[in-house]
PDB file of C-alpha atoms in Angstrom:
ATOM      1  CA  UNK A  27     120.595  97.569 178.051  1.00  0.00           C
ATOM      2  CA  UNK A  28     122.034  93.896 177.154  1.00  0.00           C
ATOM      3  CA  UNK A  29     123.892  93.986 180.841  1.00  0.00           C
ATOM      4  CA  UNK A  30     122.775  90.911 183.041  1.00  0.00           C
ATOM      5  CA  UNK A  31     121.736  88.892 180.028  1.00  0.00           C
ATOM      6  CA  UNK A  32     123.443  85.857 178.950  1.00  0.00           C
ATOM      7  CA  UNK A  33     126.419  85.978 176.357  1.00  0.00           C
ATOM      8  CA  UNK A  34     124.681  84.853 173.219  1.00  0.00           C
ATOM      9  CA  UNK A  35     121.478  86.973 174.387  1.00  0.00           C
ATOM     10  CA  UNK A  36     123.296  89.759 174.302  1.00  0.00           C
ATOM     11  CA  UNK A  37     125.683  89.323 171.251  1.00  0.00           C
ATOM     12  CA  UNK A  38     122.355  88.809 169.370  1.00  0.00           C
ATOM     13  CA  UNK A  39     121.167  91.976 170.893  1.00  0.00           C
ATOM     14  CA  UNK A  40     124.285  93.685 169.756  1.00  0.00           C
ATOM     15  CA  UNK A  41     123.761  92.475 166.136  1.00  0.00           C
ATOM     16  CA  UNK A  42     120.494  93.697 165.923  1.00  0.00           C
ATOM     17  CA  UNK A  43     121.276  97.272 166.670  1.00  0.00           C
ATOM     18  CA  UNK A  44     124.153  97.337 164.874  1.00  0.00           C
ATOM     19  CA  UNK A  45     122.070  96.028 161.904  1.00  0.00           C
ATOM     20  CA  UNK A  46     119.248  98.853 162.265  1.00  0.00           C
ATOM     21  CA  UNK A  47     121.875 101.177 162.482  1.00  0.00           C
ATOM     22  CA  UNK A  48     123.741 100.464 158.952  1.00  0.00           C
ATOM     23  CA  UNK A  49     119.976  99.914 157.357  1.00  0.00           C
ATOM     24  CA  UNK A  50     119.308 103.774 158.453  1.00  0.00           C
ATOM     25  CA  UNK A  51     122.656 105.089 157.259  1.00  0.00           C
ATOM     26  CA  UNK A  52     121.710 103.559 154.250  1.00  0.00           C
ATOM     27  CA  UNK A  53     118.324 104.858 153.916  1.00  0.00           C
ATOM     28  CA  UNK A  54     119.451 108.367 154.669  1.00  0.00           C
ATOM     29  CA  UNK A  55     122.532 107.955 152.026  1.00  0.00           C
ATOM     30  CA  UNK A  56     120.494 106.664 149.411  1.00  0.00           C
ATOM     31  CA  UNK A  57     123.121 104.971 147.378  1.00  0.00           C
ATOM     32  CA  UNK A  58     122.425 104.166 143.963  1.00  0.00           C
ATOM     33  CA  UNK A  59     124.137 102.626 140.987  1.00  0.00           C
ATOM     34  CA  UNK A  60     124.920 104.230 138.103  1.00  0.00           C
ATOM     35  CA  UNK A  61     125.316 102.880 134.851  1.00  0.00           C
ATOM     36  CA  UNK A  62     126.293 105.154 131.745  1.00  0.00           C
ATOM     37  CA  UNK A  63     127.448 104.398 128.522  1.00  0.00           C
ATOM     38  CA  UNK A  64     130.071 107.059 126.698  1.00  0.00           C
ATOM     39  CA  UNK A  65     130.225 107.353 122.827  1.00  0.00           C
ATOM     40  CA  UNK A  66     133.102 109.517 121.783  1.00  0.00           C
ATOM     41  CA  UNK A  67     132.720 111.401 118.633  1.00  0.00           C
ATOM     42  CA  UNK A  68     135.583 112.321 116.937  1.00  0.00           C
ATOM     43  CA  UNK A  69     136.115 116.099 116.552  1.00  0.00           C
ATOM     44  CA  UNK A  70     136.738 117.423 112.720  1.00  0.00           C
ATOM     45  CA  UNK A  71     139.609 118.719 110.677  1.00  0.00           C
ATOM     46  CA  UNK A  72     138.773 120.612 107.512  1.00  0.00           C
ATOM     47  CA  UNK A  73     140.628 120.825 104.458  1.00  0.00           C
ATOM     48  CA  UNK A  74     139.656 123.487 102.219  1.00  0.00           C
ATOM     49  CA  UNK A  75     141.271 123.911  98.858  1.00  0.00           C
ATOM     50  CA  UNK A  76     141.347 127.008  96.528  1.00  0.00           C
ATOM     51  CA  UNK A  77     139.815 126.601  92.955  1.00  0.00           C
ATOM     52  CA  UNK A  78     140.187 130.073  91.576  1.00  0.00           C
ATOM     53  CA  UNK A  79     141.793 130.548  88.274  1.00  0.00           C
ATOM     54  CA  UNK A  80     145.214 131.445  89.697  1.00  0.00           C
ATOM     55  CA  UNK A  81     145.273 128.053  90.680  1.00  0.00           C
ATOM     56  CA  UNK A  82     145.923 126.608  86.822  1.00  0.00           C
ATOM     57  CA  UNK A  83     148.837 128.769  86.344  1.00  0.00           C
ATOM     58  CA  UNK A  84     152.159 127.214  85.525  1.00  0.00           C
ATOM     59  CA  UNK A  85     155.286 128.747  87.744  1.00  0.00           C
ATOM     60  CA  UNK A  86     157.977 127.833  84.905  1.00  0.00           C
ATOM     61  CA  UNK A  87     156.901 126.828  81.705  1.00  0.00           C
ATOM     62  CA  UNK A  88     157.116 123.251  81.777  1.00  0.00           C
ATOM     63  CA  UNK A  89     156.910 122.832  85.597  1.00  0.00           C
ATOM     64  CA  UNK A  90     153.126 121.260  87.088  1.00  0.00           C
ATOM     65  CA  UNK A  91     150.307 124.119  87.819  1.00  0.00           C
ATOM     66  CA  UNK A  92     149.843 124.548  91.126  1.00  0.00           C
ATOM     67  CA  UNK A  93     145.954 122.641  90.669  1.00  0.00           C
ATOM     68  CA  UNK A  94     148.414 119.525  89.838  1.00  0.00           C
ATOM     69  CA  UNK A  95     150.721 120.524  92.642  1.00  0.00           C
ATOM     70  CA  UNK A  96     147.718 120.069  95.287  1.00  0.00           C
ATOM     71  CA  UNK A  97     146.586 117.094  93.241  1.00  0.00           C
ATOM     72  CA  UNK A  98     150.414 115.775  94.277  1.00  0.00           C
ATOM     73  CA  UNK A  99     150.249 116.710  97.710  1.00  0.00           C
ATOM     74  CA  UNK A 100     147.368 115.114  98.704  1.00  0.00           C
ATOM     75  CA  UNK A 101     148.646 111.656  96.618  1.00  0.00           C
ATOM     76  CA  UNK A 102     151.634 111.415  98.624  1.00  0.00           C
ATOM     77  CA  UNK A 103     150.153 112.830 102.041  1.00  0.00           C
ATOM     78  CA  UNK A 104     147.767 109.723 101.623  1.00  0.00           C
ATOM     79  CA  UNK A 105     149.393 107.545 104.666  1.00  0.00           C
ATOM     80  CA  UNK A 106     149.350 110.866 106.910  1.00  0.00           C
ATOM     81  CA  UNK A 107     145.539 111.154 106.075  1.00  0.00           C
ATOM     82  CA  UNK A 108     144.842 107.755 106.953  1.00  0.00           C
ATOM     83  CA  UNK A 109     146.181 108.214 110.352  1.00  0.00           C
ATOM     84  CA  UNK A 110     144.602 111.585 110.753  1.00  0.00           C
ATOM     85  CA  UNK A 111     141.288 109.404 109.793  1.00  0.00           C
ATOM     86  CA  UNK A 112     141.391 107.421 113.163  1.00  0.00           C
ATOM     87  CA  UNK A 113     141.393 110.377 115.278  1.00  0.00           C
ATOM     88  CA  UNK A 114     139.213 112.806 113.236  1.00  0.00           C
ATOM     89  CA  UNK A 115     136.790 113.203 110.351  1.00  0.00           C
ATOM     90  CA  UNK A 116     138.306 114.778 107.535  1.00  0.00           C
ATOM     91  CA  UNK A 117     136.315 117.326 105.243  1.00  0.00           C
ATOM     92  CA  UNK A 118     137.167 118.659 102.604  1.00  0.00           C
ATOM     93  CA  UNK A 119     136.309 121.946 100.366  1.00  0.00           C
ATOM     94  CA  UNK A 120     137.221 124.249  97.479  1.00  0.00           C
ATOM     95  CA  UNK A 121     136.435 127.521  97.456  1.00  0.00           C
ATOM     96  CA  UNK A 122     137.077 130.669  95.065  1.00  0.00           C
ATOM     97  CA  UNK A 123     133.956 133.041  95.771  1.00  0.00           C
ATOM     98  CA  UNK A 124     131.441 130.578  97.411  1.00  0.00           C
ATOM     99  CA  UNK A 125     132.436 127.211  99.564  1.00  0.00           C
ATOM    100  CA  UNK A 126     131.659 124.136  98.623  1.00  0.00           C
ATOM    101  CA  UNK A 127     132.054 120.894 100.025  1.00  0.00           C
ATOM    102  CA  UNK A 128     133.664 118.098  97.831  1.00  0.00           C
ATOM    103  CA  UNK A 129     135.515 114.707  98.160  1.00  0.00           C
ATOM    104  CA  UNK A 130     139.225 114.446  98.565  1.00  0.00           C
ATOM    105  CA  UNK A 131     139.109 112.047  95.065  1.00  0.00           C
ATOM    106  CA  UNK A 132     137.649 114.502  93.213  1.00  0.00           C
ATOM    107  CA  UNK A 133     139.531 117.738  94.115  1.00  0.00           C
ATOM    108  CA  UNK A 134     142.009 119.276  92.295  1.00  0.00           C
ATOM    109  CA  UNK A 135     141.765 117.171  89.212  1.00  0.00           C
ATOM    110  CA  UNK A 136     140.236 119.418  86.577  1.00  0.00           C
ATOM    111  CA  UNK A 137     141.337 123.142  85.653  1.00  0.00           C
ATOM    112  CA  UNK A 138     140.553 125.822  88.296  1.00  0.00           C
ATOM    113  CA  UNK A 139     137.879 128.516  87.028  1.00  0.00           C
ATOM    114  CA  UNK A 140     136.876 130.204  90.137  1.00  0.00           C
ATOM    115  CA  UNK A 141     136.360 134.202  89.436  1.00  0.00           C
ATOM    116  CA  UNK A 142     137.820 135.312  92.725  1.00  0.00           C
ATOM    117  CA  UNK A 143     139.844 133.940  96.173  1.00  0.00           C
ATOM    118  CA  UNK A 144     137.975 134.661  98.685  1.00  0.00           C
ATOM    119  CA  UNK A 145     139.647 133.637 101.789  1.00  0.00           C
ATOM    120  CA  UNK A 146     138.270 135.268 104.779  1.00  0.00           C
ATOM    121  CA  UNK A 147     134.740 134.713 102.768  1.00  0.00           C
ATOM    122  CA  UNK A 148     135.366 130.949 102.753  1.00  0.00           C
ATOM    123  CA  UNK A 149     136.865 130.655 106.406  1.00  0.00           C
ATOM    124  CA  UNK A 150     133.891 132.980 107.583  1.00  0.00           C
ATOM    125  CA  UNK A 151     131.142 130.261 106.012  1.00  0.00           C
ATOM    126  CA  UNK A 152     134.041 127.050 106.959  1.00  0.00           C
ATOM    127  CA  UNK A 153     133.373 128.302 110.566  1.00  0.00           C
ATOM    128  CA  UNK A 154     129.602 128.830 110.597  1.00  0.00           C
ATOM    129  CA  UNK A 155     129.111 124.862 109.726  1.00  0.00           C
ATOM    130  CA  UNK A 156     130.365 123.943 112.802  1.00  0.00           C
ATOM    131  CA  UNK A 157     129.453 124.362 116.450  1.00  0.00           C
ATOM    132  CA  UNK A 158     131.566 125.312 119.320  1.00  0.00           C
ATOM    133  CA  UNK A 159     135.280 123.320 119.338  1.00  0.00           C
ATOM    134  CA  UNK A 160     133.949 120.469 117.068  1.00  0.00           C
ATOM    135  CA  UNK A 161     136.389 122.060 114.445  1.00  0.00           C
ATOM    136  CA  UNK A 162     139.646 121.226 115.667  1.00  0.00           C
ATOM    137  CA  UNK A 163     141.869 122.512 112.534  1.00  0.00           C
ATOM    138  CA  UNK A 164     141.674 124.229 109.311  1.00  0.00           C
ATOM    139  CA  UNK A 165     144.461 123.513 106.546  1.00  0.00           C
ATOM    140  CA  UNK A 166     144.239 125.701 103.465  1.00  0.00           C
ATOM    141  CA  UNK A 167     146.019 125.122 100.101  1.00  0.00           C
ATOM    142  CA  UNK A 168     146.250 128.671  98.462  1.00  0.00           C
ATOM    143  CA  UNK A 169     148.393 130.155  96.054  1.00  0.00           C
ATOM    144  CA  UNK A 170     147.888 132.910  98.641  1.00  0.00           C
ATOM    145  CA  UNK A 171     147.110 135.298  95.598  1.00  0.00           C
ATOM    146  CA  UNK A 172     143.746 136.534  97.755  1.00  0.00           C
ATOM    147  CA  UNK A 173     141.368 139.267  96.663  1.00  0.00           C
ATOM    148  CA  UNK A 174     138.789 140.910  98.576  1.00  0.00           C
ATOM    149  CA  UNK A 175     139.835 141.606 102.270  1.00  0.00           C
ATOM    150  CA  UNK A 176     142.734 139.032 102.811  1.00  0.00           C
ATOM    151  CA  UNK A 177     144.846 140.833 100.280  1.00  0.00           C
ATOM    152  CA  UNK A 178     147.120 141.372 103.114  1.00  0.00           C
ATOM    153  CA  UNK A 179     147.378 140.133 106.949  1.00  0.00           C
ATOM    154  CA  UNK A 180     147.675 143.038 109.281  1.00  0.00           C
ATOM    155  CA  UNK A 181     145.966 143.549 112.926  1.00  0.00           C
ATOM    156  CA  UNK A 182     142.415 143.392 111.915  1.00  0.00           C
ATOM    157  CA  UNK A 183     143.119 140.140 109.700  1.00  0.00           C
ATOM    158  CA  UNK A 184     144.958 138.608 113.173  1.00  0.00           C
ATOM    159  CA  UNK A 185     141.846 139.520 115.143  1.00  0.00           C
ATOM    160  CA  UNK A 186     139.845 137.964 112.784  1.00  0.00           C
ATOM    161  CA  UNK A 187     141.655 134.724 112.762  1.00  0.00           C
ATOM    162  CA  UNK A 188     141.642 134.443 116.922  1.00  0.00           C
ATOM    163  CA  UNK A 189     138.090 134.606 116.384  1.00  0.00           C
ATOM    164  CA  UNK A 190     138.206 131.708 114.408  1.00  0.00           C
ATOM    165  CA  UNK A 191     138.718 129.638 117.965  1.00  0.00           C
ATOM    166  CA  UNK A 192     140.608 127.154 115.900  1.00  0.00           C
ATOM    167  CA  UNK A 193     144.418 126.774 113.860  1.00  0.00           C
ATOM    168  CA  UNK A 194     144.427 127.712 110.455  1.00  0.00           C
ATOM    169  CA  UNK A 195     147.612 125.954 108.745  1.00  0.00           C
ATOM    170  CA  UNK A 196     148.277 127.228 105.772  1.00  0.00           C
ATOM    171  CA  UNK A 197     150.405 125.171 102.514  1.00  0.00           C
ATOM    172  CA  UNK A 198     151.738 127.477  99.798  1.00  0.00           C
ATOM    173  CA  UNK A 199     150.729 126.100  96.435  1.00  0.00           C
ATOM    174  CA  UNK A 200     152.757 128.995  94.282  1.00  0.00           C
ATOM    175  CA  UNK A 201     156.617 128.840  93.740  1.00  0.00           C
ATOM    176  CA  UNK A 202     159.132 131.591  92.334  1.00  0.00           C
ATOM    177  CA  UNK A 203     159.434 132.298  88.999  1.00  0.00           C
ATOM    178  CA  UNK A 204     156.256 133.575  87.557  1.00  0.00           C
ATOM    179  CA  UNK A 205     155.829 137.508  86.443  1.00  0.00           C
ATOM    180  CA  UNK A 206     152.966 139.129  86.513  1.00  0.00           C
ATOM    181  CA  UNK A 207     152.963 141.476  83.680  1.00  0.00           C
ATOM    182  CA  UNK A 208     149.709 144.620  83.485  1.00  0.00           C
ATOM    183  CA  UNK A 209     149.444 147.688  81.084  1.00  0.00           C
ATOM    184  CA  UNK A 210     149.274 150.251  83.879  1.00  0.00           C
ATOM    185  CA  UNK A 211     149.147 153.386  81.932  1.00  0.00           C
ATOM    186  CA  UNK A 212     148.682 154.476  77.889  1.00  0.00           C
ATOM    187  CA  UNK A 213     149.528 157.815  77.351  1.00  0.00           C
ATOM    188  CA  UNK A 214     148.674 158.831  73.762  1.00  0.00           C
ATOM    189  CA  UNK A 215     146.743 161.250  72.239  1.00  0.00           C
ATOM    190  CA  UNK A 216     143.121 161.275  71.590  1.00  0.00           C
ATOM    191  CA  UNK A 217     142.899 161.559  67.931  1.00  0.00           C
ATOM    192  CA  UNK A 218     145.367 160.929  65.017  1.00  0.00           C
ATOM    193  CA  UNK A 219     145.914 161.562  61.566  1.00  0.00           C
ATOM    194  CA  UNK A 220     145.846 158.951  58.610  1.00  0.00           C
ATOM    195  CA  UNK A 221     148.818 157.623  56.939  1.00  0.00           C
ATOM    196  CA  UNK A 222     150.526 159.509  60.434  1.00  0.00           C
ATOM    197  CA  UNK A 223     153.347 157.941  62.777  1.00  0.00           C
ATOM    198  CA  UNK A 224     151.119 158.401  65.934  1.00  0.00           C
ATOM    199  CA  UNK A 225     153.776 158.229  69.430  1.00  0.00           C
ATOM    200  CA  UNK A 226     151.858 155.474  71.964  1.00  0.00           C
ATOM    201  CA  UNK A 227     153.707 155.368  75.432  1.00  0.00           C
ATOM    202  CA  UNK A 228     152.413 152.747  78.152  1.00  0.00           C
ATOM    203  CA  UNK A 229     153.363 151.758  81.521  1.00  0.00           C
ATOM    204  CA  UNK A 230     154.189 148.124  81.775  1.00  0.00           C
ATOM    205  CA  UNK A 231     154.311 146.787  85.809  1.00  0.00           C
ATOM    206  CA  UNK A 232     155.856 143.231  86.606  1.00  0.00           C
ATOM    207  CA  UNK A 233     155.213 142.004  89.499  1.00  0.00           C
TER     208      UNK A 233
END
């Protein structure tokens, strides 16, 4: 259409079009500018701690209990907690047959008196607190004497744990040496006689 017309005519021509062509790409594209602003919250690692009275047993006679041998673990592990700080958000509980939550000063420095250890109880309500993969571990001191259904990890107890949808790391609080000593069994009779040497037999288990 710009043939015949002079040189700058038509290069001004040409501009033209070309310019109502890029203004209707553009209103078809309809390019826009985002702006968005991204807050990362750090995800949480939970520490949970068991209270029960197990816990302020003594493994040989003049060695720590293993309440002071968490209370000792944590003291030293201070530096690695710091750094864990700047990536997560530490919690921390105790549990024996309820959880509770608590502050890493104030655990483990008085005498255990939970009734029970409850573990699956505690990691069942640990879980529940927390939504989707915002729980990223789980580390449990335990003297891994558990009652209830945790007595003993089989396939039901391994099922349960994948079901968790996060790690459980577990730190042994016990160490060898201490016996556990029950009366199993009395065998005696059901009446005596006075001023009578009367035969009492029991069954004594160590474990």
């Amino acid at each position: 259409a710009s043939r015949g017309a002079t040189p700058l005519r038509r290069a001004a021509m040409v501009s033209l079009r070309a310019a109502a062509a890029v203004v209707a790409l553009v209103v078809f594209l309809e390019p826009a500018i985002e702006l968005r602003q991204v807050a990362r919250e750090p995800n949480r690692v939970a520490i949970v701690i068991d209270d029960s009275r197990s816990m302020a047993l003594r493994d040989q006679v003049t060695g720590p209990t293993r309440t002071e041998r968490v209370r000792a673990l944590l003291d030293d592990s201070a530096p690695a907690l710091a750094a864990w700080r700047k990536h997560h958000q530490l919690d921390i509980y105790t549990f024996s047959d309820v959880l509770s939550p608590g502050a890493l000063d104030g655990v483990a420095r008085t005498t255990a008196t939970g009734d029970a250890t409850l573990i699956r109880k505690a990691l069942e309500a640990l879980r529940a607190r927390y939504d989707g993969r915002d729980l990223a571990g789980v580390v449990l001191l335990s003297d891994g004497a558990a009652t209830g259904e945790f007595s003993h990890l089989d396939g039901a107890m391994r099922d349960f744990l994948r079901s968790l949808d996060t790690r459980v790391h577990t730190v042994w609080t016990a160490r060898p040496g201490l016996r556990d000593l029950s009366v199993a069994k009395v065998l005696a009779d059901e009446f005596a006689f006075v001023r009578t040497v009367v035969r009492l037999e029991a069954v004594i288990r160590s474990t």
